[in-house]
């Protein structure tokens, strides 16, 4: 009996020690969180804001819509665009992604087909359906911007034309991105600053357009700078990763492997966009920055 009581009291003592240690650990973590919130309030607010935006879900949806938009639009451009525009798109994809080998042959296969045969297979009605379905990507981007700024959804009657304009401008950016990245023949020392300026300008305009002008221009600038700088850095990384990954996927799994690789890269891009726009909204609402930029409450 005494032995049993002794072992029971020892077990109770061990359990109580573990409870005390767990309580001490929770208290330390709570104090650490409180200290980090006092020292780094921007990081704390950004983290909570990213959770509220539902970062991974928003980025995955945007990447899926972007992929479903880009592929039909590539065929549409190959069907109706002039030869000079088609050649420039191929050159831009080469310069930005650095594709070669099997992936390069697949891209050229699309844009070397006789456009008249593609027009017959595509048709005007199909082209209109592609353009209308492409607005799903615009709507996904608009929802991301609205969540970042905690704004209600804009009416479709006000925003509908903006969706088409956003798609058209990004097609133009795709055509021009190759020459801009090369500094119009001068070199990367001029091309990268020009590409950064282009990215910042486009993301600045994107937020203003899709938020239907409900946020003034200046508060949107931090998000444009963060997103533009990150996207410019990713264009440099893309030439190191995408060509080898695409060719390896095509060799092992065929076209399905290329689809998986491109979709994975699009998810990375969209995560960066979501973080950049959300971080810009948080930075613009910091008291010191808000007073300078006139950010809305």
mmCIF file with all atom_site columns, C-alpha atoms in Angstrom, residues 194-288:
data_model
loop_
_atom_site.group_PDB
_atom_site.id
_atom_site.type_symbol
_atom_site.label_atom_id
_atom_site.label_alt_id
_atom_site.label_comp_id
_atom_site.label_asym_id
_atom_site.label_entity_id
_atom_site.label_seq_id
_atom_site.pdbx_PDB_ins_code
_atom_site.Cartn_x
_atom_site.Cartn_y
_atom_site.Cartn_z
_atom_site.occupancy
_atom_site.B_iso_or_equiv
_atom_site.pdbx_formal_charge
_atom_site.auth_seq_id
_atom_site.auth_comp_id
_atom_site.auth_asym_id
_atom_site.auth_atom_id
_atom_site.pdbx_PDB_model_num
ATOM 1  C CA . UNK A 1 194 ? 13.289  50.110 -67.185 1.00 0.00 ? 194 UNK A CA 1
ATOM 2  C CA . UNK A 1 195 ? 11.616  46.800 -66.360 1.00 0.00 ? 195 UNK A CA 1
ATOM 3  C CA . UNK A 1 196 ? 11.356  47.814 -62.700 1.00 0.00 ? 196 UNK A CA 1
ATOM 4  C CA . UNK A 1 197 ? 9.769   51.127 -63.666 1.00 0.00 ? 197 UNK A CA 1
ATOM 5  C CA . UNK A 1 198 ? 7.345   49.317 -65.992 1.00 0.00 ? 198 UNK A CA 1
ATOM 6  C CA . UNK A 1 199 ? 6.361   46.797 -63.316 1.00 0.00 ? 199 UNK A CA 1
ATOM 7  C CA . UNK A 1 200 ? 5.843   49.477 -60.666 1.00 0.00 ? 200 UNK A CA 1
ATOM 8  C CA . UNK A 1 201 ? 3.771   51.570 -63.059 1.00 0.00 ? 201 UNK A CA 1
ATOM 9  C CA . UNK A 1 202 ? 1.589   48.669 -64.170 1.00 0.00 ? 202 UNK A CA 1
ATOM 10 C CA . UNK A 1 203 ? 0.889   47.445 -60.633 1.00 0.00 ? 203 UNK A CA 1
ATOM 11 C CA . UNK A 1 204 ? 0.190   50.990 -59.483 1.00 0.00 ? 204 UNK A CA 1
ATOM 12 C CA . UNK A 1 205 ? -2.320  51.428 -62.306 1.00 0.00 ? 205 UNK A CA 1
ATOM 13 C CA . UNK A 1 206 ? -3.757  47.922 -61.757 1.00 0.00 ? 206 UNK A CA 1
ATOM 14 C CA . UNK A 1 207 ? -4.757  48.677 -58.180 1.00 0.00 ? 207 UNK A CA 1
ATOM 15 C CA . UNK A 1 208 ? -6.315  52.028 -59.065 1.00 0.00 ? 208 UNK A CA 1
ATOM 16 C CA . UNK A 1 209 ? -8.220  50.566 -61.999 1.00 0.00 ? 209 UNK A CA 1
ATOM 17 C CA . UNK A 1 210 ? -9.597  47.471 -60.272 1.00 0.00 ? 210 UNK A CA 1
ATOM 18 C CA . UNK A 1 211 ? -10.408 49.293 -57.037 1.00 0.00 ? 211 UNK A CA 1
ATOM 19 C CA . UNK A 1 212 ? -12.560 51.615 -59.182 1.00 0.00 ? 212 UNK A CA 1
ATOM 20 C CA . UNK A 1 213 ? -10.716 54.688 -57.933 1.00 0.00 ? 213 UNK A CA 1
ATOM 21 C CA . UNK A 1 214 ? -11.932 54.221 -54.344 1.00 0.00 ? 214 UNK A CA 1
ATOM 22 C CA . UNK A 1 215 ? -8.343  54.555 -53.059 1.00 0.00 ? 215 UNK A CA 1
ATOM 23 C CA . UNK A 1 216 ? -6.294  57.609 -54.133 1.00 0.00 ? 216 UNK A CA 1
ATOM 24 C CA . UNK A 1 217 ? -3.158  57.147 -56.209 1.00 0.00 ? 217 UNK A CA 1
ATOM 25 C CA . UNK A 1 218 ? -0.530  57.900 -53.565 1.00 0.00 ? 218 UNK A CA 1
ATOM 26 C CA . UNK A 1 219 ? -1.574  55.278 -50.962 1.00 0.00 ? 219 UNK A CA 1
ATOM 27 C CA . UNK A 1 220 ? -1.328  52.652 -53.706 1.00 0.00 ? 220 UNK A CA 1
ATOM 28 C CA . UNK A 1 221 ? 2.339   53.451 -54.363 1.00 0.00 ? 221 UNK A CA 1
ATOM 29 C CA . UNK A 1 222 ? 3.887   51.256 -51.590 1.00 0.00 ? 222 UNK A CA 1
ATOM 30 C CA . UNK A 1 223 ? 2.096   48.177 -52.894 1.00 0.00 ? 223 UNK A CA 1
ATOM 31 C CA . UNK A 1 224 ? 3.169   48.979 -56.441 1.00 0.00 ? 224 UNK A CA 1
ATOM 32 C CA . UNK A 1 225 ? 6.820   49.384 -55.401 1.00 0.00 ? 225 UNK A CA 1
ATOM 33 C CA . UNK A 1 226 ? 6.902   46.165 -53.352 1.00 0.00 ? 226 UNK A CA 1
ATOM 34 C CA . UNK A 1 227 ? 5.109   44.126 -56.018 1.00 0.00 ? 227 UNK A CA 1
ATOM 35 C CA . UNK A 1 228 ? 7.057   45.628 -58.913 1.00 0.00 ? 228 UNK A CA 1
ATOM 36 C CA . UNK A 1 229 ? 10.428  45.020 -57.246 1.00 0.00 ? 229 UNK A CA 1
ATOM 37 C CA . UNK A 1 230 ? 9.514   41.427 -56.373 1.00 0.00 ? 230 UNK A CA 1
ATOM 38 C CA . UNK A 1 231 ? 8.239   40.665 -59.875 1.00 0.00 ? 231 UNK A CA 1
ATOM 39 C CA . UNK A 1 232 ? 11.367  42.154 -61.436 1.00 0.00 ? 232 UNK A CA 1
ATOM 40 C CA . UNK A 1 233 ? 13.506  39.914 -59.227 1.00 0.00 ? 233 UNK A CA 1
ATOM 41 C CA . UNK A 1 234 ? 11.417  36.903 -60.256 1.00 0.00 ? 234 UNK A CA 1
ATOM 42 C CA . UNK A 1 235 ? 12.029  37.602 -63.947 1.00 0.00 ? 235 UNK A CA 1
ATOM 43 C CA . UNK A 1 236 ? 15.746  37.187 -63.241 1.00 0.00 ? 236 UNK A CA 1
ATOM 44 C CA . UNK A 1 237 ? 15.145  33.973 -61.272 1.00 0.00 ? 237 UNK A CA 1
ATOM 45 C CA . UNK A 1 238 ? 12.832  32.639 -63.998 1.00 0.00 ? 238 UNK A CA 1
ATOM 46 C CA . UNK A 1 239 ? 15.656  32.363 -66.528 1.00 0.00 ? 239 UNK A CA 1
ATOM 47 C CA . UNK A 1 240 ? 17.560  30.190 -64.069 1.00 0.00 ? 240 UNK A CA 1
ATOM 48 C CA . UNK A 1 241 ? 14.690  27.841 -63.167 1.00 0.00 ? 241 UNK A CA 1
ATOM 49 C CA . UNK A 1 242 ? 11.913  27.746 -65.788 1.00 0.00 ? 242 UNK A CA 1
ATOM 50 C CA . UNK A 1 243 ? 13.830  26.531 -68.911 1.00 0.00 ? 243 UNK A CA 1
ATOM 51 C CA . UNK A 1 244 ? 15.376  23.492 -67.226 1.00 0.00 ? 244 UNK A CA 1
ATOM 52 C CA . UNK A 1 245 ? 12.156  22.643 -65.357 1.00 0.00 ? 245 UNK A CA 1
ATOM 53 C CA . UNK A 1 246 ? 10.033  22.900 -68.507 1.00 0.00 ? 246 UNK A CA 1
ATOM 54 C CA . UNK A 1 247 ? 12.331  20.753 -70.619 1.00 0.00 ? 247 UNK A CA 1
ATOM 55 C CA . UNK A 1 248 ? 12.637  18.160 -67.865 1.00 0.00 ? 248 UNK A CA 1
ATOM 56 C CA . UNK A 1 249 ? 8.857   18.006 -67.469 1.00 0.00 ? 249 UNK A CA 1
ATOM 57 C CA . UNK A 1 250 ? 8.306   17.716 -71.216 1.00 0.00 ? 250 UNK A CA 1
ATOM 58 C CA . UNK A 1 251 ? 10.863  14.922 -71.454 1.00 0.00 ? 251 UNK A CA 1
ATOM 59 C CA . UNK A 1 252 ? 9.435   12.882 -68.590 1.00 0.00 ? 252 UNK A CA 1
ATOM 60 C CA . UNK A 1 253 ? 5.692   13.561 -68.697 1.00 0.00 ? 253 UNK A CA 1
ATOM 61 C CA . UNK A 1 254 ? 4.964   15.264 -72.005 1.00 0.00 ? 254 UNK A CA 1
ATOM 62 C CA . UNK A 1 255 ? 2.601   18.237 -72.262 1.00 0.00 ? 255 UNK A CA 1
ATOM 63 C CA . UNK A 1 256 ? 0.967   17.418 -68.938 1.00 0.00 ? 256 UNK A CA 1
ATOM 64 C CA . UNK A 1 257 ? 4.294   17.926 -67.172 1.00 0.00 ? 257 UNK A CA 1
ATOM 65 C CA . UNK A 1 258 ? 4.734   21.320 -68.835 1.00 0.00 ? 258 UNK A CA 1
ATOM 66 C CA . UNK A 1 259 ? 1.258   22.319 -67.628 1.00 0.00 ? 259 UNK A CA 1
ATOM 67 C CA . UNK A 1 260 ? 2.177   21.371 -64.057 1.00 0.00 ? 260 UNK A CA 1
ATOM 68 C CA . UNK A 1 261 ? 5.458   23.317 -64.210 1.00 0.00 ? 261 UNK A CA 1
ATOM 69 C CA . UNK A 1 262 ? 3.844   26.460 -65.615 1.00 0.00 ? 262 UNK A CA 1
ATOM 70 C CA . UNK A 1 263 ? 1.011   26.311 -63.094 1.00 0.00 ? 263 UNK A CA 1
ATOM 71 C CA . UNK A 1 264 ? 3.492   25.899 -60.229 1.00 0.00 ? 264 UNK A CA 1
ATOM 72 C CA . UNK A 1 265 ? 5.437   28.934 -61.414 1.00 0.00 ? 265 UNK A CA 1
ATOM 73 C CA . UNK A 1 266 ? 2.216   30.931 -61.768 1.00 0.00 ? 266 UNK A CA 1
ATOM 74 C CA . UNK A 1 267 ? 1.306   30.075 -58.168 1.00 0.00 ? 267 UNK A CA 1
ATOM 75 C CA . UNK A 1 268 ? 4.688   31.432 -57.035 1.00 0.00 ? 268 UNK A CA 1
ATOM 76 C CA . UNK A 1 269 ? 4.089   34.640 -59.003 1.00 0.00 ? 269 UNK A CA 1
ATOM 77 C CA . UNK A 1 270 ? 0.578   35.058 -57.621 1.00 0.00 ? 270 UNK A CA 1
ATOM 78 C CA . UNK A 1 271 ? 1.729   34.475 -54.030 1.00 0.00 ? 271 UNK A CA 1
ATOM 79 C CA . UNK A 1 272 ? 4.300   37.238 -54.530 1.00 0.00 ? 272 UNK A CA 1
ATOM 80 C CA . UNK A 1 273 ? 1.624   39.540 -55.986 1.00 0.00 ? 273 UNK A CA 1
ATOM 81 C CA . UNK A 1 274 ? -0.755  38.830 -53.094 1.00 0.00 ? 274 UNK A CA 1
ATOM 82 C CA . UNK A 1 275 ? 1.953   39.476 -50.487 1.00 0.00 ? 275 UNK A CA 1
ATOM 83 C CA . UNK A 1 276 ? 3.131   42.639 -52.267 1.00 0.00 ? 276 UNK A CA 1
ATOM 84 C CA . UNK A 1 277 ? -0.306  44.244 -52.611 1.00 0.00 ? 277 UNK A CA 1
ATOM 85 C CA . UNK A 1 278 ? -1.308  43.296 -49.065 1.00 0.00 ? 278 UNK A CA 1
ATOM 86 C CA . UNK A 1 279 ? 1.987   44.554 -47.632 1.00 0.00 ? 279 UNK A CA 1
ATOM 87 C CA . UNK A 1 280 ? 1.531   47.804 -49.524 1.00 0.00 ? 280 UNK A CA 1
ATOM 88 C CA . UNK A 1 281 ? -1.932  48.295 -48.024 1.00 0.00 ? 281 UNK A CA 1
ATOM 89 C CA . UNK A 1 282 ? -0.580  47.675 -44.508 1.00 0.00 ? 282 UNK A CA 1
ATOM 90 C CA . UNK A 1 283 ? 2.409   50.013 -45.007 1.00 0.00 ? 283 UNK A CA 1
ATOM 91 C CA . UNK A 1 284 ? 0.199   52.755 -46.460 1.00 0.00 ? 284 UNK A CA 1
ATOM 92 C CA . UNK A 1 285 ? -1.979  52.665 -43.330 1.00 0.00 ? 285 UNK A CA 1
ATOM 93 C CA . UNK A 1 286 ? 0.895   53.018 -40.892 1.00 0.00 ? 286 UNK A CA 1
ATOM 94 C CA . UNK A 1 287 ? 0.390   56.338 -39.041 1.00 0.00 ? 287 UNK A CA 1
ATOM 95 C CA . UNK A 1 288 ? 3.637   57.962 -40.223 1.00 0.00 ? 288 UNK A CA 1
#
